[in-house]
Short mmCIF file of C-alpha atoms in Angstrom, two decimals:
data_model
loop_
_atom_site.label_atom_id
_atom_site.label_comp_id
_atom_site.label_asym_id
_atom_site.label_seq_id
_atom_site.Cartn_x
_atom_site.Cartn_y
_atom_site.Cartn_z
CA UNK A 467 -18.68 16.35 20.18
CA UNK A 468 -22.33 17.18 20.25
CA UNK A 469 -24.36 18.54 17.65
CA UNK A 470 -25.65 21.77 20.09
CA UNK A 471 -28.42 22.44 17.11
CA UNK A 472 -31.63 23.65 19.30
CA UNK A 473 -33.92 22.72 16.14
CA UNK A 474 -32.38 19.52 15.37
CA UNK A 475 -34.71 17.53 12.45
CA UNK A 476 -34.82 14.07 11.95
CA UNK A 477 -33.29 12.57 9.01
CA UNK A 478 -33.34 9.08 7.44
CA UNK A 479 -30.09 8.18 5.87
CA UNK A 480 -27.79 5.32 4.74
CA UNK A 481 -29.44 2.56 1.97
CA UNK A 482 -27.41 2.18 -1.07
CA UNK A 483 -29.86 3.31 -3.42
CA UNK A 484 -28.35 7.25 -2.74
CA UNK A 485 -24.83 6.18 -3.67
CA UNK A 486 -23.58 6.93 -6.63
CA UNK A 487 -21.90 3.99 -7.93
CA UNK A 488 -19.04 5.88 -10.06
CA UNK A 489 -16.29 8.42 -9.59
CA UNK A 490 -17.65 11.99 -9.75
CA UNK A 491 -16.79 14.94 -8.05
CA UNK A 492 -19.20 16.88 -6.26
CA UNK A 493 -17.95 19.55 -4.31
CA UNK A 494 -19.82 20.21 -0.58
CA UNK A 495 -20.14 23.37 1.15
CA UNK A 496 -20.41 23.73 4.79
CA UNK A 497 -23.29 24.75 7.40
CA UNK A 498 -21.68 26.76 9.71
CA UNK A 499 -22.64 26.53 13.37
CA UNK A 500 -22.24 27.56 16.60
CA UNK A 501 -20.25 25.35 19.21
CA UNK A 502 -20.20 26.74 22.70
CA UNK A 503 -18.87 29.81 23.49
CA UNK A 504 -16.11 30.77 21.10
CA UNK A 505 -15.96 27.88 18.63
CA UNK A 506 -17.73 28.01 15.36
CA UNK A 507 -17.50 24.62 13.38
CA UNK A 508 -18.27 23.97 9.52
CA UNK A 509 -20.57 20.87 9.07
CA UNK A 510 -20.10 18.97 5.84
CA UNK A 511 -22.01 16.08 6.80
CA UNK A 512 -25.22 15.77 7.34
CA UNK A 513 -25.59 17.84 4.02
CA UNK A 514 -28.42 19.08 1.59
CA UNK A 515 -27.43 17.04 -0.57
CA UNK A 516 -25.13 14.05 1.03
CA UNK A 517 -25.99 12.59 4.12
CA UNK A 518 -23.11 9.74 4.41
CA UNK A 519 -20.06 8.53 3.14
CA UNK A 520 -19.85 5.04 3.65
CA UNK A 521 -20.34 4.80 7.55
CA UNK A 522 -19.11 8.40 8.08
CA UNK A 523 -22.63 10.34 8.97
CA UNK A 524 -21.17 13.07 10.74
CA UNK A 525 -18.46 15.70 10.06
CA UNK A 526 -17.46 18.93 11.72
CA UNK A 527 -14.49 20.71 10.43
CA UNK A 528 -13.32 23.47 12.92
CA UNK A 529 -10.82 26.48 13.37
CA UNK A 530 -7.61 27.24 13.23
CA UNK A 531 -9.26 29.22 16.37
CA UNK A 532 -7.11 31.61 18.27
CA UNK A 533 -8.45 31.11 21.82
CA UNK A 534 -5.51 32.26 23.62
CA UNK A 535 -7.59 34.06 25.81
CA UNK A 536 -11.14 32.45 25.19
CA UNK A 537 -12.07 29.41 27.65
CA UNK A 538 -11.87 26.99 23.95
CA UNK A 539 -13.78 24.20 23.09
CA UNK A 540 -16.94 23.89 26.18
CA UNK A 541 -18.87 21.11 25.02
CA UNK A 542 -21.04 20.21 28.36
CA UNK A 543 -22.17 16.56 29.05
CA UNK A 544 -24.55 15.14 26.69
CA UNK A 545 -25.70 11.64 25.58
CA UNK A 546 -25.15 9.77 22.74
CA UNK A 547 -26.10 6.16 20.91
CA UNK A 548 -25.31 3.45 17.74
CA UNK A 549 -22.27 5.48 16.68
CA UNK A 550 -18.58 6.44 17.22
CA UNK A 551 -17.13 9.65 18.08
CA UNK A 552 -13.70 10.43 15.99
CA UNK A 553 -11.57 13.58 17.86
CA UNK A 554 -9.11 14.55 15.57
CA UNK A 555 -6.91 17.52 16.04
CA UNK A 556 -4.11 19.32 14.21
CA UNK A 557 -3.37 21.77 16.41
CA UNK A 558 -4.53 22.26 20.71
CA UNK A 559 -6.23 19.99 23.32
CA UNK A 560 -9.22 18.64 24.18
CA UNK A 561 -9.95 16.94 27.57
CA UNK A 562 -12.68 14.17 27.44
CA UNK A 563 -14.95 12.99 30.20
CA UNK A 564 -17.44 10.14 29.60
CA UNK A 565 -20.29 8.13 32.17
CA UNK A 566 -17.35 5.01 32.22
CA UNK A 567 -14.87 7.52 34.06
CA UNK A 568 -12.64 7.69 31.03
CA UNK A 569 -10.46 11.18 31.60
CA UNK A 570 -7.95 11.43 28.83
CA UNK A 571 -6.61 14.48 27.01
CA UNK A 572 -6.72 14.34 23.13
CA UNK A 573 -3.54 16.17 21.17
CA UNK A 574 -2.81 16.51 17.63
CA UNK A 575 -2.30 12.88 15.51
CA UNK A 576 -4.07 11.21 18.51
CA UNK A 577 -7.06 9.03 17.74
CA UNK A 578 -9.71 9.54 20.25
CA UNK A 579 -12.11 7.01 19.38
CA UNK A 580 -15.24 6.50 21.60
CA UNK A 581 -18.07 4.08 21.01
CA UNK A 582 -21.46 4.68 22.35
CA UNK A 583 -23.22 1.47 21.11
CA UNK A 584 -26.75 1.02 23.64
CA UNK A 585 -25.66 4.52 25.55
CA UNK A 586 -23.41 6.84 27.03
CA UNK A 587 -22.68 10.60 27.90
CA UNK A 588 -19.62 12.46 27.90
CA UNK A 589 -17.91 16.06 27.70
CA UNK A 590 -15.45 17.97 25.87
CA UNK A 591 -13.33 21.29 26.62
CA UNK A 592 -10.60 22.73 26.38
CA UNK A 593 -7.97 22.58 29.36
CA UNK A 594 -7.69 25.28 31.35
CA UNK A 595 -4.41 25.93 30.51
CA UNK A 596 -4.33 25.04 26.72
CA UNK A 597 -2.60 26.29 23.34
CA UNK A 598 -3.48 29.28 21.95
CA UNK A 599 -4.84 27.71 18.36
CA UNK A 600 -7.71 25.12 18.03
CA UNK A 601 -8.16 23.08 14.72
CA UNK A 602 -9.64 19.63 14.32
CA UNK A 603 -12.26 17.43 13.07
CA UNK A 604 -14.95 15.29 15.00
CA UNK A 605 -16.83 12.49 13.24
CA UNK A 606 -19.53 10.28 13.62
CA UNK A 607 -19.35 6.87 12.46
CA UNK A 608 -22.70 4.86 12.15
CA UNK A 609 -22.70 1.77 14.24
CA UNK A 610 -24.77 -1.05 12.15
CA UNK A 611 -27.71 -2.83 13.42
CA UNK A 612 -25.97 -5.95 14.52
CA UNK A 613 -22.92 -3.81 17.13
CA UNK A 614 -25.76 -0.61 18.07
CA UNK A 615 -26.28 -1.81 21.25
CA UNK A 616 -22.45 -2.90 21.60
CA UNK A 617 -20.77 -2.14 25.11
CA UNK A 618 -19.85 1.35 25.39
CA UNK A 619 -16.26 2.03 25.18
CA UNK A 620 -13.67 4.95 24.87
CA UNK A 621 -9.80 3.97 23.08
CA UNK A 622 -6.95 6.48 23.22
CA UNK A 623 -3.99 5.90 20.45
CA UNK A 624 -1.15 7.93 20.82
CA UNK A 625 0.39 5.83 17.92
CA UNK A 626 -1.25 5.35 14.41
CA UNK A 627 0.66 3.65 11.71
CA UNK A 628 1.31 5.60 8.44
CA UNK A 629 1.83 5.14 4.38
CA UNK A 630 4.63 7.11 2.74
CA UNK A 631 5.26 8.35 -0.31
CA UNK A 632 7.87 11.46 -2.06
CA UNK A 633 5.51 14.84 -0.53
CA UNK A 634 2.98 12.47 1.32
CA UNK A 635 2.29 11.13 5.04
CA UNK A 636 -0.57 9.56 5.62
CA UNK A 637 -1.77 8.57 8.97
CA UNK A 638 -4.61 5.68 9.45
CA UNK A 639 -6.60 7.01 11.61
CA UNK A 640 -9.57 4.44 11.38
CA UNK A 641 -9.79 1.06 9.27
CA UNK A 642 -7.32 0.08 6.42
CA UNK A 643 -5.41 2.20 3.60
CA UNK A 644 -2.73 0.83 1.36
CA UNK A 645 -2.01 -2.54 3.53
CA UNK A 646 -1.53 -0.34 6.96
CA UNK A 647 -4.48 -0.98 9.83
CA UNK A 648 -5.84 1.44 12.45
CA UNK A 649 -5.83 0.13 16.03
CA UNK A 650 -9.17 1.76 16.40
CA UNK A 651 -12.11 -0.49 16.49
CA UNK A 652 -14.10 -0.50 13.56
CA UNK A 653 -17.37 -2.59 12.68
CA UNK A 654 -17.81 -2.31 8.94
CA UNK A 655 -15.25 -2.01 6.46
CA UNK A 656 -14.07 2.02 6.94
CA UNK A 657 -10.61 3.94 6.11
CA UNK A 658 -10.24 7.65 7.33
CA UNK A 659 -6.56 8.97 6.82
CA UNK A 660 -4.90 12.13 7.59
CA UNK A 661 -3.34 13.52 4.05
CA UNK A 662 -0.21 15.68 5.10
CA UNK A 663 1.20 16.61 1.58
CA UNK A 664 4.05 19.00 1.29
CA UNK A 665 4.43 22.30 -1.22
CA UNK A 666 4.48 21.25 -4.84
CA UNK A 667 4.01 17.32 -3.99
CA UNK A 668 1.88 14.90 -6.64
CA UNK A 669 0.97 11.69 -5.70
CA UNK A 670 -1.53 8.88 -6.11
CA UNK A 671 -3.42 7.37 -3.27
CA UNK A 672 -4.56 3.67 -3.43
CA UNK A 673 -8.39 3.00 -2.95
CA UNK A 674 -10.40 0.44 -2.83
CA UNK A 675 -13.11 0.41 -5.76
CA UNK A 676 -16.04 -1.16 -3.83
CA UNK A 677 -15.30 1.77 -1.53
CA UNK A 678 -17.12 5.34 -1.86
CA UNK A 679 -14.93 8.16 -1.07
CA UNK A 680 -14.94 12.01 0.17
CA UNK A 681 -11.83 14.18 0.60
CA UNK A 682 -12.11 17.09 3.66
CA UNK A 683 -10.12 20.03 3.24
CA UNK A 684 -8.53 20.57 6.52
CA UNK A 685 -5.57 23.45 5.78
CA UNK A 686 -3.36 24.78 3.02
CA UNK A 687 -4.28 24.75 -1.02
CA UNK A 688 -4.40 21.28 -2.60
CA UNK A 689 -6.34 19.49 -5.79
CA UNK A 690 -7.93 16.67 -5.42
CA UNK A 691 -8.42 14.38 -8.92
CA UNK A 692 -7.87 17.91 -10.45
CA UNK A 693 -10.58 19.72 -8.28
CA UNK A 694 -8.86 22.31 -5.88
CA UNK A 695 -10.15 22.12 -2.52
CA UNK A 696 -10.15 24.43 -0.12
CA UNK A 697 -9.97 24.55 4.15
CA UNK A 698 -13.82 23.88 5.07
CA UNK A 699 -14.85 21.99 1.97
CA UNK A 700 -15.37 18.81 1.33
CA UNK A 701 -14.94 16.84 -2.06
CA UNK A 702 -17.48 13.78 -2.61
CA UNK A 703 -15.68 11.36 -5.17
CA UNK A 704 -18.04 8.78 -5.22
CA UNK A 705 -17.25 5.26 -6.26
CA UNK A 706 -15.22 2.67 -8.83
CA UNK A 707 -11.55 4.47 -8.21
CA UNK A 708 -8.48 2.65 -7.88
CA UNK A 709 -6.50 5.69 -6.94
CA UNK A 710 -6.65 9.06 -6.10
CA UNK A 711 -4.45 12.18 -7.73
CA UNK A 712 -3.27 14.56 -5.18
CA UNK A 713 -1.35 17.70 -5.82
CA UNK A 714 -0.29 19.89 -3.17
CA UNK A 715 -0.27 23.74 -4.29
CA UNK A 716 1.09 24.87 -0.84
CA UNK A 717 1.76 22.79 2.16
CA UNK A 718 -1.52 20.87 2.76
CA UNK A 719 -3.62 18.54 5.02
CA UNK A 720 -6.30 16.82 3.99
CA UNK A 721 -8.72 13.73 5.75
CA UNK A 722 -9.09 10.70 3.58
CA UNK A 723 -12.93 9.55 4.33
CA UNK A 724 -14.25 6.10 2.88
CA UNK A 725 -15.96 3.09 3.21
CA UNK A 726 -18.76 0.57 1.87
CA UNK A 727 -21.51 1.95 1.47
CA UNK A 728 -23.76 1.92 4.31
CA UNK A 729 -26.81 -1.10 4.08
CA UNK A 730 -28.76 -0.21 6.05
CA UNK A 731 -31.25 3.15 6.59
CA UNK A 732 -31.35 4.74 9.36
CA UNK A 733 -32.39 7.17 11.40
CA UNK A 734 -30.48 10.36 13.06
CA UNK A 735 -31.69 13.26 15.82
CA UNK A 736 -29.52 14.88 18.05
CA UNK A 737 -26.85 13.15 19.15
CA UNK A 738 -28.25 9.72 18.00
CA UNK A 739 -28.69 6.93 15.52
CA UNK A 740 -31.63 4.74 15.73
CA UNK A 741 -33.02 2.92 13.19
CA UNK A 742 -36.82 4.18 13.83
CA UNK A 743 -38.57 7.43 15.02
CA UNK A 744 -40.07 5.58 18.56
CA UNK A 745 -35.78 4.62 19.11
CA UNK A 746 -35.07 8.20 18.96
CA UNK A 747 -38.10 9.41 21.17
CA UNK A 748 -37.13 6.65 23.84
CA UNK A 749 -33.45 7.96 24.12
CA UNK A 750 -34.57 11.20 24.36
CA UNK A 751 -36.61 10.49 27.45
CA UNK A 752 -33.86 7.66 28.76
CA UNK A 753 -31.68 11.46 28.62
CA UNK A 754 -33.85 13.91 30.04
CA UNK A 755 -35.82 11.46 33.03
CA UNK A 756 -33.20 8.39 33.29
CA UNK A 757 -30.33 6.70 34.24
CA UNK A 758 -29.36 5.04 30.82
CA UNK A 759 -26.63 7.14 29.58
CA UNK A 760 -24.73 7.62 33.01
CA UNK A 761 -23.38 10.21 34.53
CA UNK A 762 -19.97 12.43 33.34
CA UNK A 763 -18.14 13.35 37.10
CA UNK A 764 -15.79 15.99 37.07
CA UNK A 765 -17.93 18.55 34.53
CA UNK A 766 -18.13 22.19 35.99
CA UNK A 767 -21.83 22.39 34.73
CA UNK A 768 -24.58 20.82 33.78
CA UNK A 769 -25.80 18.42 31.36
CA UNK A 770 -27.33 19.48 28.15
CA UNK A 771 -30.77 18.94 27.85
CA UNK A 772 -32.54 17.74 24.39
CA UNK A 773 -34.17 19.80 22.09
CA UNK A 774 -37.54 19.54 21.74
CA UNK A 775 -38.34 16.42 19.00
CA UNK A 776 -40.16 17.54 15.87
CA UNK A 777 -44.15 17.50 15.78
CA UNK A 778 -44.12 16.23 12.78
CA UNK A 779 -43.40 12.65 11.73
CA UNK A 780 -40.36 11.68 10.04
CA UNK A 781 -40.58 11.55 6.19
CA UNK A 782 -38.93 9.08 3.64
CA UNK A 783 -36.11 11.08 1.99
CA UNK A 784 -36.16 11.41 -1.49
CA UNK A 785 -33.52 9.89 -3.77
CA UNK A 786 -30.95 12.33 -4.85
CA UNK A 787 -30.31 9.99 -7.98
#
């Protein structure tokens, strides 16, 4: 998914000095945003105040949409660089096109993993004929320096293992939780997990301490370590836990999101990480005058051109602790 923002600022993120190195819980609310034609997403990362969660940089939380009769998700062809895509629905389709020929149609519980490493392009819509309801979550996960210029690639897993427990499925969607593994690639140590908890369930999550965490809200009323957290929202937990208390008020699904923190710093415009302004500037022209990012066949429309970059050069973040 692209970020369709037509005043798109650089930010620096990443660097270990912004984590906070014990359990808290700071509660993030989203920017909402425009997506195309009928789909409005919340964006809880990048955020004022938290720009990533281990490698997670990017979130977008979106619907349940009712697009019975709206043409859906119409995300155009557009480029992207040193990260991974994560599609992950709960409800509808979405059809993905990318500059290797991939064509592959997304559903709910399917991982739809796509890594851009030195460049590529793709596409996402609805299908033509699709569900009438829309809900999902795209991610970004940063790429670091030593896989950023990695092979492009695009996986498609139908089956993801899961972790059980009384009022609790969990499905690995990327990395490692509680022994079970994600086919997904992944390139630093990572764990995102689907969290469906039924009506009146408790239960206590393993996590890794060296890991910093963040729980997305994605339907129904649940608490999370005693915080309740609702659809849109996402909790930042920090790090140091060796488990996680979940209670489910109603039925409930939540998205597990964790990893080490992130080394390096880096850099992130558009639809791309780089890990310096001039990187950024370069794929911006390799986008709008070259032939680095491919093409996506099969689109009906064009490609989406860049924003303009900001005239201003990029300025060190300050520390948030």
């Amino acid at each position: 998914m692209s970020n369709l923002d037509r005043q798109a600022a650089l930010s620096v993120c990443g660097g270990r000095g912004f984590v906070v190195p014990e359990p808290v819980r700071e509660l993030l609310a989203p920017r909402h945003v425009r997506l195309g034609e009928s789909t409005e997403v919340r964006r809880l990362l990048p955020n004022l105040g938290r720009r990533m969660v281990g490698a997670w940089a990017f979130v977008d939380h979106y619907g349940p949409d009712d697009i019975a009769d709206e043409p859906g998700m119409q995300v155009p062809p557009h480029p992207h660089m040193g990260l991974q895509t994560v599609s992950w629905l709960h409800e509808g389709e979405v059809l993905h096109r990318d500059s290797l020929g991939s064509l592959e149609t997304i559903r709910p519980r399917e991982l739809g993993l796509m890594t851009s490493g030195r460049a590529i392009s793709h596409s996402e819509e609805s299908p033509r004929s699709h569900a009438a309801l829309l809900h999902g979550a795209q991610l970004w996960v940063a790429l670091p320096d030593a896989h950023r210029t990695v092979e492009p690639h695009f996986q498609h897993h139908k089956d993801l293992p899961t972790v059980t427990a009384p009022g609790l499925t969990a499905t690995v969607i990327l990395g490692t939780l509680d022994g079970a593994t994600s086919p997904g690639t992944a390139y630093t140590p990572i764990v995102g997990a689907d969290l469906a908890l039924s009506s009146g369930a408790e239960a206590r999550l393993p996590l890794d301490p060296d890991f910093e965490y963040a729980v997305l809200s994605m339907s129904g009323e649940a608490e999370v370590d005693g915080v309740p957290v609702l659809p849109g929202s996402m909790l930042y937990l920090g790090c140091g836990r060796t488990e996680l208390p979940l209670r489910a008020v109603s039925d409930a699904g939540l998205m597990l999101l964790g990893g080490e923190p992130f080394e390096e710093e880096i850099v992130m415009w558009w639809n791309f990480v780089g890990r310096t302004q001039d990187d950024i500037a370069r794929a911006r022209e390799d986008w709008m005058n070259g032939d680095r990012f491919g093409a996506v066949r099969g689109y009906d429309g064009a490609p989406l051109p860049a924003p303009a970059l900001p005239a201003v050069p990029l300025k060190p973040r300050g520390r948030v602790r």
